[in-house]
mmCIF file of C-alpha atoms and ligand atoms in Angstrom:
data_model
loop_
_atom_site.group_PDB
_atom_site.id
_atom_site.type_symbol
_atom_site.label_atom_id
_atom_site.label_comp_id
_atom_site.label_asym_id
_atom_site.label_seq_id
_atom_site.Cartn_x
_atom_site.Cartn_y
_atom_site.Cartn_z
ATOM 1 C CA UNK A 1 0.000 0.000 0.000
ATOM 2 C CA UNK A 2 1.321 3.463 -0.896
ATOM 3 C CA UNK A 3 2.380 5.659 1.971
ATOM 4 C CA UNK A 4 1.203 9.239 1.690
ATOM 5 C CA UNK A 5 2.652 12.534 2.872
ATOM 6 C CA UNK A 6 0.838 15.845 2.910
ATOM 7 C CA UNK A 7 2.797 18.631 1.205
ATOM 8 C CA UNK A 8 1.384 22.118 0.733
ATOM 9 C CA UNK A 9 -2.177 21.186 -0.118
ATOM 10 C CA UNK A 10 -1.664 17.753 -1.665
ATOM 11 C CA UNK A 11 -1.523 14.156 -0.502
ATOM 12 C CA UNK A 12 1.446 12.730 -2.387
ATOM 13 C CA UNK A 13 3.371 9.470 -2.557
ATOM 14 C CA UNK A 14 5.816 9.635 0.356
ATOM 15 C CA UNK A 15 8.710 8.437 -1.835
ATOM 16 C CA UNK A 16 8.389 11.418 -4.142
ATOM 17 C CA UNK A 17 7.257 14.068 -1.629
ATOM 18 C CA UNK A 18 9.433 17.169 -1.881
ATOM 19 C CA UNK A 19 9.629 20.875 -1.190
ATOM 20 C CA UNK A 20 11.342 23.698 -3.067
ATOM 21 C CA UNK A 21 15.105 24.114 -2.549
ATOM 22 C CA UNK A 22 14.546 27.677 -1.326
ATOM 23 C CA UNK A 23 12.124 26.692 1.397
ATOM 24 C CA UNK A 24 13.375 28.686 4.396
ATOM 25 C CA UNK A 25 13.113 25.627 6.590
ATOM 26 C CA UNK A 26 15.622 23.846 4.386
ATOM 27 C CA UNK A 27 18.036 26.775 4.040
ATOM 28 C CA UNK A 28 17.696 28.571 7.386
ATOM 29 C CA UNK A 29 15.876 26.205 9.775
ATOM 30 C CA UNK A 30 13.202 28.912 9.786
ATOM 31 C CA UNK A 31 10.340 26.737 10.911
ATOM 32 C CA UNK A 32 8.638 24.842 13.693
ATOM 33 C CA UNK A 33 7.257 21.346 14.188
ATOM 34 C CA UNK A 34 5.165 19.068 16.347
ATOM 35 C CA UNK A 35 5.153 15.331 16.987
ATOM 36 C CA UNK A 36 1.871 13.826 18.199
ATOM 37 C CA UNK A 37 1.694 10.257 19.463
ATOM 38 C CA UNK A 38 -0.981 7.961 18.003
ATOM 39 C CA UNK A 39 -2.396 5.065 19.972
ATOM 40 C CA UNK A 40 -5.121 2.749 18.662
ATOM 41 C CA UNK A 41 -5.815 5.282 15.916
ATOM 42 C CA UNK A 42 -6.263 8.128 18.411
ATOM 43 C CA UNK A 43 -4.256 11.318 18.769
ATOM 44 C CA UNK A 44 -2.763 11.746 22.231
ATOM 45 C CA UNK A 45 -3.196 15.257 23.666
ATOM 46 C CA UNK A 46 -4.044 16.763 20.267
ATOM 47 C CA UNK A 47 -5.283 20.098 21.645
ATOM 48 C CA UNK A 48 -2.162 20.704 23.728
ATOM 49 C CA UNK A 49 0.118 19.903 20.774
ATOM 50 C CA UNK A 50 -1.760 22.227 18.439
ATOM 51 C CA UNK A 51 -1.753 24.951 21.117
ATOM 52 C CA UNK A 52 2.027 24.575 21.369
ATOM 53 C CA UNK A 53 2.337 24.744 17.581
ATOM 54 C CA UNK A 54 0.333 27.969 17.685
ATOM 55 C CA UNK A 55 2.670 29.380 20.334
ATOM 56 C CA UNK A 56 5.816 28.397 18.382
ATOM 57 C CA UNK A 57 4.400 30.022 15.228
ATOM 58 C CA UNK A 58 3.545 33.216 17.111
ATOM 59 C CA UNK A 59 6.999 33.423 18.703
ATOM 60 C CA UNK A 60 8.586 33.312 15.233
ATOM 61 C CA UNK A 61 5.864 35.452 13.597
ATOM 62 C CA UNK A 62 5.000 32.727 11.083
ATOM 63 C CA UNK A 63 1.344 32.610 10.043
ATOM 64 C CA UNK A 64 -0.883 29.565 10.139
ATOM 65 C CA UNK A 65 -0.643 27.749 6.766
ATOM 66 C CA UNK A 66 -4.272 26.527 7.036
ATOM 67 C CA UNK A 67 -7.063 27.087 9.549
ATOM 68 C CA UNK A 68 -6.669 25.146 12.774
ATOM 69 C CA UNK A 69 -9.773 23.061 12.069
ATOM 70 C CA UNK A 70 -8.433 22.277 8.584
ATOM 71 C CA UNK A 71 -5.180 21.031 10.103
ATOM 72 C CA UNK A 72 -7.163 18.583 12.248
ATOM 73 C CA UNK A 73 -8.969 17.381 9.144
ATOM 74 C CA UNK A 74 -5.746 16.928 7.127
ATOM 75 C CA UNK A 75 -4.070 14.976 9.949
ATOM 76 C CA UNK A 76 -7.041 12.595 10.140
ATOM 77 C CA UNK A 77 -7.211 12.165 6.388
ATOM 78 C CA UNK A 78 -3.498 11.318 6.259
ATOM 79 C CA UNK A 79 -3.886 8.848 9.130
ATOM 80 C CA UNK A 80 -6.809 7.256 7.297
ATOM 81 C CA UNK A 81 -4.874 6.992 4.024
ATOM 82 C CA UNK A 82 -1.851 5.521 5.812
ATOM 83 C CA UNK A 83 -3.937 3.229 7.995
ATOM 84 C CA UNK A 84 -2.103 4.566 11.044
ATOM 85 C CA UNK A 85 -3.007 2.780 14.274
ATOM 86 C CA UNK A 86 0.087 3.182 16.451
ATOM 87 C CA UNK A 87 2.916 5.585 15.830
ATOM 88 C CA UNK A 88 3.201 9.299 15.350
ATOM 89 C CA UNK A 89 2.213 12.249 13.215
ATOM 90 C CA UNK A 90 4.965 14.729 12.336
ATOM 91 C CA UNK A 91 3.954 18.203 11.175
ATOM 92 C CA UNK A 92 6.210 21.015 10.137
ATOM 93 C CA UNK A 93 5.487 24.616 9.254
ATOM 94 C CA UNK A 94 8.164 26.793 7.708
ATOM 95 C CA UNK A 95 8.043 30.464 6.771
ATOM 96 C CA UNK A 96 7.808 29.443 3.135
ATOM 97 C CA UNK A 97 9.747 29.724 -0.102
ATOM 98 C CA UNK A 98 11.651 32.928 -0.858
ATOM 99 C CA UNK A 99 14.931 34.131 -2.337
ATOM 100 C CA UNK A 100 17.575 33.492 0.283
ATOM 101 C CA UNK A 101 17.999 36.356 2.742
ATOM 102 C CA UNK A 102 18.298 36.103 6.513
ATOM 103 C CA UNK A 103 15.600 38.739 7.092
ATOM 104 C CA UNK A 104 11.936 37.810 6.598
ATOM 105 C CA UNK A 105 10.715 38.030 2.977
ATOM 106 C CA UNK A 106 9.389 41.501 2.197
ATOM 107 C CA UNK A 107 6.716 40.205 -0.153
ATOM 108 C CA UNK A 108 4.026 37.958 1.305
ATOM 109 C CA UNK A 109 4.825 34.220 1.233
ATOM 110 C CA UNK A 110 2.565 31.349 2.186
ATOM 111 C CA UNK A 111 3.917 29.276 5.080
ATOM 112 C CA UNK A 112 4.726 25.730 3.997
ATOM 113 C CA UNK A 113 3.019 22.768 5.663
ATOM 114 C CA UNK A 114 4.364 19.222 5.548
ATOM 115 C CA UNK A 115 2.817 16.315 7.431
ATOM 116 C CA UNK A 116 4.034 12.729 7.602
ATOM 117 C CA UNK A 117 3.058 9.707 9.673
ATOM 118 C CA UNK A 118 5.144 6.882 11.025
ATOM 119 C CA UNK A 119 4.043 3.459 12.228
ATOM 120 C CA UNK A 120 5.803 2.283 15.377
ATOM 121 C CA UNK A 121 5.504 -0.660 17.711
ATOM 122 C CA UNK A 122 2.580 -0.186 20.087
ATOM 123 C CA UNK A 123 3.996 0.905 23.441
ATOM 124 C CA UNK A 124 2.562 -1.002 26.370
ATOM 125 C CA UNK A 125 2.558 -0.706 30.140
ATOM 126 C CA UNK A 126 5.690 -2.839 30.450
ATOM 127 C CA UNK A 127 8.620 -0.392 30.285
ATOM 128 C CA UNK A 128 11.179 -3.027 29.313
ATOM 129 C CA UNK A 129 14.667 -3.071 30.853
ATOM 130 C CA UNK A 130 15.172 0.713 30.971
ATOM 131 C CA UNK A 131 17.645 2.832 29.044
ATOM 132 C CA UNK A 132 21.130 4.285 29.463
ATOM 133 C CA UNK A 133 21.829 8.029 29.351
ATOM 134 C CA UNK A 134 24.982 9.863 28.330
ATOM 135 C CA UNK A 135 25.494 13.421 29.569
ATOM 136 C CA UNK A 136 26.457 16.139 27.112
ATOM 137 C CA UNK A 137 27.030 19.905 27.428
ATOM 138 C CA UNK A 138 23.925 21.931 26.590
ATOM 139 C CA UNK A 139 25.224 24.202 23.837
ATOM 140 C CA UNK A 140 21.810 25.316 22.532
ATOM 141 C CA UNK A 141 20.390 28.842 22.217
ATOM 142 C CA UNK A 142 18.273 30.686 24.803
ATOM 143 C CA UNK A 143 14.869 29.958 23.263
ATOM 144 C CA UNK A 144 14.613 26.196 23.742
ATOM 145 C CA UNK A 145 10.932 26.772 24.630
ATOM 146 C CA UNK A 146 10.193 27.175 20.898
ATOM 147 C CA UNK A 147 9.870 23.861 19.055
ATOM 148 C CA UNK A 148 11.963 24.842 16.035
ATOM 149 C CA UNK A 149 13.423 22.529 13.420
ATOM 150 C CA UNK A 150 16.893 23.952 14.274
ATOM 151 C CA UNK A 151 18.021 20.819 16.109
ATOM 152 C CA UNK A 152 21.730 20.505 15.352
ATOM 153 C CA UNK A 153 22.959 20.581 18.996
ATOM 154 C CA UNK A 154 20.296 17.968 19.829
ATOM 155 C CA UNK A 155 21.396 15.851 16.856
ATOM 156 C CA UNK A 156 25.052 15.970 17.918
ATOM 157 C CA UNK A 157 24.229 15.133 21.542
ATOM 158 C CA UNK A 158 21.988 12.221 20.527
ATOM 159 C CA UNK A 159 24.666 10.888 18.178
ATOM 160 C CA UNK A 160 27.333 11.082 20.911
ATOM 161 C CA UNK A 161 24.978 9.155 23.200
ATOM 162 C CA UNK A 162 24.301 6.478 20.599
ATOM 163 C CA UNK A 163 28.022 6.101 19.843
ATOM 164 C CA UNK A 164 28.637 5.491 23.554
ATOM 165 C CA UNK A 165 25.933 2.824 23.657
ATOM 166 C CA UNK A 166 23.369 5.044 25.403
ATOM 167 C CA UNK A 167 19.855 5.675 24.097
ATOM 168 C CA UNK A 168 19.412 9.318 25.051
ATOM 169 C CA UNK A 169 21.617 12.314 25.907
ATOM 170 C CA UNK A 170 20.951 14.510 28.939
ATOM 171 C CA UNK A 171 21.997 18.076 28.329
ATOM 172 C CA UNK A 172 23.901 19.763 31.150
ATOM 173 C CA UNK A 173 24.119 23.541 31.538
ATOM 174 C CA UNK A 174 27.122 25.547 32.797
ATOM 175 C CA UNK A 175 25.904 25.186 36.421
ATOM 176 C CA UNK A 176 26.020 21.402 36.173
ATOM 177 C CA UNK A 177 22.220 21.114 35.992
ATOM 178 C CA UNK A 178 20.387 18.759 33.645
ATOM 179 C CA UNK A 179 18.091 20.826 31.440
ATOM 180 C CA UNK A 180 16.401 18.073 29.408
ATOM 181 C CA UNK A 181 17.133 15.263 26.981
ATOM 182 C CA UNK A 182 18.068 15.704 23.313
ATOM 183 C CA UNK A 183 14.432 14.929 22.409
ATOM 184 C CA UNK A 184 12.798 14.205 25.770
ATOM 185 C CA UNK A 185 12.209 15.769 29.199
ATOM 186 C CA UNK A 186 14.295 14.525 32.142
ATOM 187 C CA UNK A 187 12.968 13.444 35.551
ATOM 188 C CA UNK A 188 14.354 11.962 38.758
ATOM 189 C CA UNK A 189 12.834 10.422 41.879
ATOM 190 C CA UNK A 190 14.822 11.482 44.966
ATOM 191 C CA UNK A 191 15.654 9.208 47.863
ATOM 192 C CA UNK A 192 12.790 10.947 49.734
ATOM 193 C CA UNK A 193 10.403 9.786 47.007
ATOM 194 C CA UNK A 194 9.972 13.236 45.508
ATOM 195 C CA UNK A 195 9.366 13.504 41.781
ATOM 196 C CA UNK A 196 11.580 16.218 40.287
ATOM 197 C CA UNK A 197 11.734 17.761 36.829
ATOM 198 C CA UNK A 198 13.135 21.096 35.764
ATOM 199 C CA UNK A 199 10.811 24.095 35.706
ATOM 200 C CA UNK A 200 9.656 25.238 32.274
ATOM 201 C CA UNK A 201 11.220 28.464 31.034
ATOM 202 C CA UNK A 202 13.277 29.423 27.997
ATOM 203 C CA UNK A 203 15.820 26.711 28.845
ATOM 204 C CA UNK A 204 13.677 23.711 27.899
ATOM 205 C CA UNK A 205 10.758 22.633 25.785
ATOM 206 C CA UNK A 206 7.539 22.450 27.792
ATOM 207 C CA UNK A 207 6.793 18.829 26.948
ATOM 208 C CA UNK A 208 3.179 17.826 26.490
ATOM 209 C CA UNK A 209 3.879 14.383 27.983
ATOM 210 C CA UNK A 210 5.572 16.151 30.912
ATOM 211 C CA UNK A 211 2.448 18.260 31.380
ATOM 212 C CA UNK A 212 0.041 15.320 31.324
ATOM 213 C CA UNK A 213 2.255 13.244 33.593
ATOM 214 C CA UNK A 214 2.310 16.090 36.101
ATOM 215 C CA UNK A 215 -1.492 15.914 36.256
ATOM 216 C CA UNK A 216 -1.381 12.126 36.650
ATOM 217 C CA UNK A 217 1.289 12.357 39.384
ATOM 218 C CA UNK A 218 -0.916 14.804 41.305
ATOM 219 C CA UNK A 219 -3.904 12.481 41.087
ATOM 220 C CA UNK A 220 -1.678 9.649 42.341
ATOM 221 C CA UNK A 221 -0.750 11.875 45.306
ATOM 222 C CA UNK A 222 2.948 11.751 44.481
ATOM 223 C CA UNK A 223 5.125 14.555 45.815
ATOM 224 C CA UNK A 224 6.072 16.624 42.804
ATOM 225 C CA UNK A 225 8.441 19.568 42.488
ATOM 226 C CA UNK A 226 9.696 21.610 39.538
ATOM 227 C CA UNK A 227 13.273 22.729 40.134
ATOM 228 C CA UNK A 228 16.742 22.394 38.634
ATOM 229 C CA UNK A 229 18.685 19.241 39.512
ATOM 230 C CA UNK A 230 22.343 18.541 38.905
ATOM 231 C CA UNK A 231 23.840 15.631 37.019
ATOM 232 C CA UNK A 232 25.468 14.521 40.299
ATOM 233 C CA UNK A 233 22.047 14.486 42.026
ATOM 234 C CA UNK A 234 20.598 12.472 39.148
ATOM 235 C CA UNK A 235 23.320 9.856 39.439
ATOM 236 C CA UNK A 236 22.539 9.453 43.166
ATOM 237 C CA UNK A 237 18.765 9.483 42.691
ATOM 238 C CA UNK A 238 16.529 6.552 43.524
ATOM 239 C CA UNK A 239 15.059 6.488 40.017
ATOM 240 C CA UNK A 240 15.168 8.463 36.804
ATOM 241 C CA UNK A 241 13.128 8.500 33.621
ATOM 242 C CA UNK A 242 12.399 10.409 30.422
ATOM 243 C CA UNK A 243 9.126 11.548 28.841
ATOM 244 C CA UNK A 244 8.094 12.417 25.290
ATOM 245 C CA UNK A 245 5.343 11.804 22.762
ATOM 246 C CA UNK A 246 7.407 8.973 21.300
ATOM 247 C CA UNK A 247 8.764 7.321 24.473
ATOM 248 C CA UNK A 248 5.830 7.984 26.875
ATOM 249 C CA UNK A 249 7.521 7.322 30.231
ATOM 250 C CA UNK A 250 10.756 5.345 29.849
ATOM 251 C CA UNK A 251 12.876 4.448 32.898
ATOM 252 C CA UNK A 252 16.566 5.338 33.028
ATOM 253 C CA UNK A 253 18.764 2.720 34.682
ATOM 254 C CA UNK A 254 22.229 4.077 33.905
ATOM 255 C CA UNK A 255 23.790 7.540 33.582
ATOM 256 C CA UNK A 256 27.323 7.813 32.169
ATOM 257 C CA UNK A 257 27.888 4.145 32.954
ATOM 258 C CA UNK A 258 26.792 4.462 36.618
ATOM 259 C CA UNK A 259 23.736 2.577 37.853
ATOM 260 C CA UNK A 260 20.783 4.701 39.000
ATOM 261 C CA UNK A 261 19.470 3.259 42.287
ATOM 262 C CA UNK A 262 19.844 -0.511 42.095
ATOM 263 C CA UNK A 263 20.270 -0.336 38.320
ATOM 264 C CA UNK A 264 16.795 -1.748 37.674
ATOM 265 C CA UNK A 265 13.515 -0.186 36.626
ATOM 266 C CA UNK A 266 12.059 1.454 39.736
ATOM 267 C CA UNK A 267 8.473 1.214 41.042
ATOM 268 C CA UNK A 268 7.590 4.895 40.558
ATOM 269 C CA UNK A 269 8.602 5.002 36.897
ATOM 270 C CA UNK A 270 6.794 1.704 36.361
ATOM 271 C CA UNK A 271 3.558 3.009 37.926
ATOM 272 C CA UNK A 272 3.755 6.304 36.055
ATOM 273 C CA UNK A 273 4.183 4.507 32.775
ATOM 274 C CA UNK A 274 1.174 2.301 33.508
ATOM 275 C CA UNK A 275 -0.912 5.369 34.320
ATOM 276 C CA UNK A 276 0.294 7.196 31.224
ATOM 277 C CA UNK A 277 -0.522 4.238 28.957
ATOM 278 C CA UNK A 278 -3.995 4.129 30.508
ATOM 279 C CA UNK A 279 -4.380 7.865 29.906
ATOM 280 C CA UNK A 280 -3.067 7.631 26.303
ATOM 281 C CA UNK A 281 -5.611 4.919 25.520
ATOM 282 C CA UNK A 282 -8.465 7.371 26.024
ATOM 283 C CA UNK A 283 -9.580 9.846 23.370
ATOM 284 C CA UNK A 284 -11.509 9.852 20.169
ATOM 285 C CA UNK A 285 -10.732 7.230 17.546
ATOM 286 C CA UNK A 286 -10.129 8.356 13.976
ATOM 287 C CA UNK A 287 -12.464 6.529 11.651
HETATM 288 N N1 LIG B 1 10.636 15.659 20.920
HETATM 289 N N2 LIG B 1 12.404 18.197 24.898
HETATM 290 C C1 LIG B 1 12.804 18.214 23.620
HETATM 291 C C2 LIG B 1 14.055 18.936 23.253
HETATM 292 C C3 LIG B 1 12.027 17.569 22.635
HETATM 293 O O1 LIG B 1 12.421 17.596 21.344
HETATM 294 C C4 LIG B 1 10.856 16.874 23.027
HETATM 295 C C5 LIG B 1 9.983 16.181 22.017
HETATM 296 C C6 LIG B 1 10.493 16.870 24.385
HETATM 297 C C7 LIG B 1 9.244 16.178 24.871
HETATM 298 O O2 LIG B 1 8.084 16.857 24.441
HETATM 299 P P1 LIG B 1 6.714 16.090 24.209
HETATM 300 O O3 LIG B 1 6.385 15.416 25.490
HETATM 301 O O4 LIG B 1 5.760 17.178 23.890
HETATM 302 O O5 LIG B 1 6.937 15.110 23.085
HETATM 303 C C8 LIG B 1 11.289 17.555 25.287
HETATM 304 C C9 LIG B 1 9.888 15.061 19.835
HETATM 305 C C10 LIG B 1 9.193 13.804 20.250
HETATM 306 C C11 LIG B 1 10.804 14.889 18.638
HETATM 307 O O6 LIG B 1 11.566 15.815 18.374
HETATM 308 O O7 LIG B 1 10.736 13.856 17.953
#
């Protein structure tokens, strides 16, 4: 069966989907994106993702390429065409096509919209054996709250992690604090059983999974605090885990080769993942 992509108003064969060489996303990383998890044919936290897309667009003064309701329709049509049950939807909006110049185009351009889908293995409540983390200096800019396609520092950090045998990189600022992962948010559980993740500001992306997990943690009566934590504190923590639309809640069992806690998946991360999977299974199915 053909796999479709949506490119600027058309559903096209994914293999031949393309944009113009002077798309500003391609030349200048002048664009934003979203990744929405799909479970059993349902979008997880659709409204929050589209709200964040709206915020990213506003921060960069890029217009909406289509009406918000139209975007919802296109996503569903693409999911239907690609028979997407479990996986993700990727959407990207760039400022559009214009003669190369760093400043915004002076004549009106239409923002470019590209949407793709990806099938992935259905994530279940069992978190598996946990993952290893490699720390990496956070060399990004001061607007990490905007979900831009300018991801080179994240790419380099992730690659360094993979080359060391780790799954994810944790980015560490000049004070020794973990900001977030290369493509995930970072959490620890202290020896007092407190759930800690860094506060949201310009230093990290306000993850949608992070947000929903915060609500779940409150309903589970877990002690939860948003504050910076150092890499040293993380290594001595009882548990650690990451969150994102693609990994849900995934336990961390090793940081820079050192075991976290007893080196096994901890009970808090396990429970949170179960709750998140339950939460992600709700929602409206795409027919
Ligand atoms: N990444 N921090 C960064 C830097 C991210 O890129 C992401 C998401 C997150 C988690 O956000 P959310 O819970 O909304 O997925 C945190 C996506 C999945 C990606 O780039 O593929």
